PDB file of C-alpha atoms in Angstrom:
ATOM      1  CA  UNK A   1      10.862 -16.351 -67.690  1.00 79.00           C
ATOM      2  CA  UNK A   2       9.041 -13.245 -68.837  1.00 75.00           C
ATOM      3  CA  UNK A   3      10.960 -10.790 -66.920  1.00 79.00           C
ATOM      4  CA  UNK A   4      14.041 -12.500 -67.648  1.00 81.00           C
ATOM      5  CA  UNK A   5      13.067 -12.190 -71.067  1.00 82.00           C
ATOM      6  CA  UNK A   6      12.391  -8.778 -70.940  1.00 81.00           C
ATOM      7  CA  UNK A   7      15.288  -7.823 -69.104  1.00 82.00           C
ATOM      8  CA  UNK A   8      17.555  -9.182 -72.054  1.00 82.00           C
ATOM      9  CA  UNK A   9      15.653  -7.146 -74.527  1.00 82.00           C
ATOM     10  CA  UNK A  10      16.297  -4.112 -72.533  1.00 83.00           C
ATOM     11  CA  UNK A  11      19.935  -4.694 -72.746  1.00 84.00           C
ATOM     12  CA  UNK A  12      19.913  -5.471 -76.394  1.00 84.00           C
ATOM     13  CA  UNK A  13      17.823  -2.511 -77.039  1.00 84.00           C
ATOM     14  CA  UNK A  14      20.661  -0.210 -75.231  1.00 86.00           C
ATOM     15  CA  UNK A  15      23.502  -1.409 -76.156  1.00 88.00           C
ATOM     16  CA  UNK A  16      21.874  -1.413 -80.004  1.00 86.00           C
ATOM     17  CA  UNK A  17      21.031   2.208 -79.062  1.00 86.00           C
ATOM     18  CA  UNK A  18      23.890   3.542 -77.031  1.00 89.00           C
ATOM     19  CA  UNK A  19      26.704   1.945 -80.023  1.00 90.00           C
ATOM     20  CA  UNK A  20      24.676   3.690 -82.694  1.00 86.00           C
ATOM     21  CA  UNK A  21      24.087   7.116 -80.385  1.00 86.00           C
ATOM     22  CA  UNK A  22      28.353   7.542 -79.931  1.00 91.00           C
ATOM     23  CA  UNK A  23      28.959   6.819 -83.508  1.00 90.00           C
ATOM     24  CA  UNK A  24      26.623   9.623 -84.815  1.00 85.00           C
ATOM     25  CA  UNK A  25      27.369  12.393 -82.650  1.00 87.00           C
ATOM     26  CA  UNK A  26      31.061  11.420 -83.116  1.00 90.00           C
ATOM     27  CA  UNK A  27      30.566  11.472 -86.881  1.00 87.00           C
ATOM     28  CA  UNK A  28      28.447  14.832 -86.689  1.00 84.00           C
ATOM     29  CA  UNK A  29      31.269  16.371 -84.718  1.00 87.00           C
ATOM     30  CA  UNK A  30      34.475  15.284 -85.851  1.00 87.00           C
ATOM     31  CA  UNK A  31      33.327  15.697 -89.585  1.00 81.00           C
ATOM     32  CA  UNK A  32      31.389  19.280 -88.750  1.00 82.00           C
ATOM     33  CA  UNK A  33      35.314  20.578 -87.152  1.00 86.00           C
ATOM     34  CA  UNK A  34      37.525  18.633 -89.791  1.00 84.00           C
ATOM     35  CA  UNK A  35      35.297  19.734 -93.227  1.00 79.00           C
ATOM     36  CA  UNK A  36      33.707  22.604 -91.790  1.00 79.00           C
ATOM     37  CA  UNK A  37      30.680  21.107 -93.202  1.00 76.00           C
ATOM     38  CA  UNK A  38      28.349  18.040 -91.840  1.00 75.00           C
ATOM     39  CA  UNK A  39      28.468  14.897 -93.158  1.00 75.00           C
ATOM     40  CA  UNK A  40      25.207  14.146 -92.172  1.00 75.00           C
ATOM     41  CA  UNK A  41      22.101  16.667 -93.270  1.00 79.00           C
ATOM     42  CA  UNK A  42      19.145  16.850 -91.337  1.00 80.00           C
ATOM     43  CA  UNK A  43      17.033  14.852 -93.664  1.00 86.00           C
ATOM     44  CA  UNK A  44      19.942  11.893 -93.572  1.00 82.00           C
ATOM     45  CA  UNK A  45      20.196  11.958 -89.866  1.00 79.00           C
ATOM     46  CA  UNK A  46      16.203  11.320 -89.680  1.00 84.00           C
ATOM     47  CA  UNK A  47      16.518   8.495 -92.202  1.00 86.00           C
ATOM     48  CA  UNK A  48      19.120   7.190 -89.380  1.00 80.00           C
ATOM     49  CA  UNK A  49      17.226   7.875 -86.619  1.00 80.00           C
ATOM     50  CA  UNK A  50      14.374   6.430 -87.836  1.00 85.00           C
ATOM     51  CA  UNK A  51      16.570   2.810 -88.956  1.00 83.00           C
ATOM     52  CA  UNK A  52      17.682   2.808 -85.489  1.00 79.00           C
ATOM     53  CA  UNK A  53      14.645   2.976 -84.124  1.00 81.00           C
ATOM     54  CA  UNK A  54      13.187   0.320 -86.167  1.00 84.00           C
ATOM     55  CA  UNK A  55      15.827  -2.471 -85.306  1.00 77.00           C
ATOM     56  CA  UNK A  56      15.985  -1.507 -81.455  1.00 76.00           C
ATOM     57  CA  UNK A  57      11.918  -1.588 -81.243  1.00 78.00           C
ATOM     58  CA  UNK A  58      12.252  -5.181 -83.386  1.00 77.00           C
ATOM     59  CA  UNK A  59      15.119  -6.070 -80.543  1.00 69.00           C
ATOM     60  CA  UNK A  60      13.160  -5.122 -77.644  1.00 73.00           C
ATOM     61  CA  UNK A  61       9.812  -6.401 -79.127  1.00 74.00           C
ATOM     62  CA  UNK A  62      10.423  -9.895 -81.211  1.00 77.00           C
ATOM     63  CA  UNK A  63      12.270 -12.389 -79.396  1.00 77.00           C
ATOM     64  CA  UNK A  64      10.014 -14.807 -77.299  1.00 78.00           C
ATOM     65  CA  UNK A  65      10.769 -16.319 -73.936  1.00 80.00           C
ATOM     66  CA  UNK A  66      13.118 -19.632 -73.578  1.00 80.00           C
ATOM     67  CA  UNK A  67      13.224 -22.066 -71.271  1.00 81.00           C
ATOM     68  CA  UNK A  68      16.877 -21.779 -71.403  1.00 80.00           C
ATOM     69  CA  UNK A  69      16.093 -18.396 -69.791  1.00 79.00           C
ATOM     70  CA  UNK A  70      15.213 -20.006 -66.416  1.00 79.00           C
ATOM     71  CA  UNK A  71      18.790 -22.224 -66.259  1.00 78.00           C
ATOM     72  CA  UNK A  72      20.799 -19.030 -65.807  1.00 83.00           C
ATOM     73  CA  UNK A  73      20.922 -17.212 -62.505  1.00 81.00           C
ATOM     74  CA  UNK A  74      18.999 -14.263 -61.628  1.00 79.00           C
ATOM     75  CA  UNK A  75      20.655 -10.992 -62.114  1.00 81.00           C
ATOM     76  CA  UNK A  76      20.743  -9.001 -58.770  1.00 79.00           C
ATOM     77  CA  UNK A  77      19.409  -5.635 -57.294  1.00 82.00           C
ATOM     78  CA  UNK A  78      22.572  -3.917 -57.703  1.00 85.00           C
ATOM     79  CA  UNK A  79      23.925  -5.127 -60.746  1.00 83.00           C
ATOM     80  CA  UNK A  80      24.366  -2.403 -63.074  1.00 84.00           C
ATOM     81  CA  UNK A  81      22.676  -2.008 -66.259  1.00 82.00           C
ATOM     82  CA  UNK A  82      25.482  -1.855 -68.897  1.00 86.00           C
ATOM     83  CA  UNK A  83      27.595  -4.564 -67.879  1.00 86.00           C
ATOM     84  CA  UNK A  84      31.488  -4.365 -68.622  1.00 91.00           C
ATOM     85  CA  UNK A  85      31.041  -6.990 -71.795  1.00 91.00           C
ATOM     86  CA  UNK A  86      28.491  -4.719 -72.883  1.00 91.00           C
ATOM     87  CA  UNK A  87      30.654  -1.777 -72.703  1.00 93.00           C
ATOM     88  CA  UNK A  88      33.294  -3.384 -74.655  1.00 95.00           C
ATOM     89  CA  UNK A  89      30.579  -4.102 -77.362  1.00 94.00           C
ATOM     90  CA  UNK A  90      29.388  -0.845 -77.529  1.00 94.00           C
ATOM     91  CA  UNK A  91      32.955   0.471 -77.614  1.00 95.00           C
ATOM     92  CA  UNK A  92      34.688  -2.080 -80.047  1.00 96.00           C
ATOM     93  CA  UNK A  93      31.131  -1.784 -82.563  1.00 95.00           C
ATOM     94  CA  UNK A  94      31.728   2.135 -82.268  1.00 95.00           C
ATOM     95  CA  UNK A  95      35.454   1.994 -83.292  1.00 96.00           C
ATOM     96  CA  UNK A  96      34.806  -0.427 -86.138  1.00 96.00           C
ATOM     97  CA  UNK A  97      31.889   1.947 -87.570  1.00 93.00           C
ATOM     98  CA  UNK A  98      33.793   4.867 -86.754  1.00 93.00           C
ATOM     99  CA  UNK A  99      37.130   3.350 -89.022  1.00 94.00           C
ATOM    100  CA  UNK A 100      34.454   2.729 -92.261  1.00 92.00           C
ATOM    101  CA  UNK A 101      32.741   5.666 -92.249  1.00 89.00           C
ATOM    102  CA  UNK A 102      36.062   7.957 -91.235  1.00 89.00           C
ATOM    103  CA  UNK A 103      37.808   5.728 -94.610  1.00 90.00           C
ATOM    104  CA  UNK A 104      34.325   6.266 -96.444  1.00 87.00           C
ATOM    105  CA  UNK A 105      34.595  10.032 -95.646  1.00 83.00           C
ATOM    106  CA  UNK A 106      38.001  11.106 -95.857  1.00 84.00           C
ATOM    107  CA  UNK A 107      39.692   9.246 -98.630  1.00 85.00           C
ATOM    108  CA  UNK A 108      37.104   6.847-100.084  1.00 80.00           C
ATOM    109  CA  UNK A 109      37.603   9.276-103.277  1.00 79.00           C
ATOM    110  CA  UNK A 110      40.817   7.794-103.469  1.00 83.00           C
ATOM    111  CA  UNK A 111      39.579   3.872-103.292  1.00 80.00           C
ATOM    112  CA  UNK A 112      39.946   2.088-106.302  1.00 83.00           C
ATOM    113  CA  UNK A 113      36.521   1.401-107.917  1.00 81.00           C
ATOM    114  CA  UNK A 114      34.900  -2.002-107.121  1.00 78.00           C
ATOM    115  CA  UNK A 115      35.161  -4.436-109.807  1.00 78.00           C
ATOM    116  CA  UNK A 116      32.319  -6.348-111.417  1.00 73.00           C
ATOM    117  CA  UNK A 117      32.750  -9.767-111.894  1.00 69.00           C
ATOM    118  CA  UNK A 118      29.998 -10.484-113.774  1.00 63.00           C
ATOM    119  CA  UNK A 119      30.828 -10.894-117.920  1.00 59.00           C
ATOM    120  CA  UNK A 120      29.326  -8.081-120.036  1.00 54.00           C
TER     121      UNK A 120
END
């Protein structure tokens, strides 16, 4: 149940990891080329490297063992690490990130304001 448990929280941990990873290199990149300036500083990319680590460690660290766990069966030897649904995860999470903060960046000047809709 343990290792089972374990094993899960490995996989959360990298796909967490791996979906974050591709969307700020892609971000560092693409906006370094396109704006000839980064979008992220240094002291912005530790304040994101340092939330990321946070919520993977609490990933990897807080969910106890189920008995629910031991009604599945065992993963093999061979089966890889980063299964295909997991790939498509990582993938469709990157793209979705990747659309905000590409909107955010390169025409969120243009966005209307947000309107309050509380009475003054």
């Amino acid at each position: 149940m343990w290792g089972r448990n374990v094993y899960d929280s490995i996989s959360k941990f990298l796909q967490f990891q791996l979906t974050v990873n591709i969307v700020a290199v892609i971000v560092a990149f693409t906006g370094a080329c396109i704006t000839q300036d980064s979008p992220l500083k240094a002291v912005q990319m530790l304040w994101v490297n340092l939330i990321m680590d946070t919520f993977a460690s609490l990933a990897l660290a807080t969910e106890p063992p189920t008995e629910a766990l031991l009604l599945r069966k065992p993963y093999g030897r061979n089966k890889p690490l980063i299964s295909r649904t997991m790939m498509k995860n990582i993938l469709g999470h990157a793209v979705y990130q990747l659309t905000l903060i590409f909107t955010l960046l390169f025409v969120g000047e243009e966005l209307p304001p947000p309107r309050c809709s509380a009475r003054q």
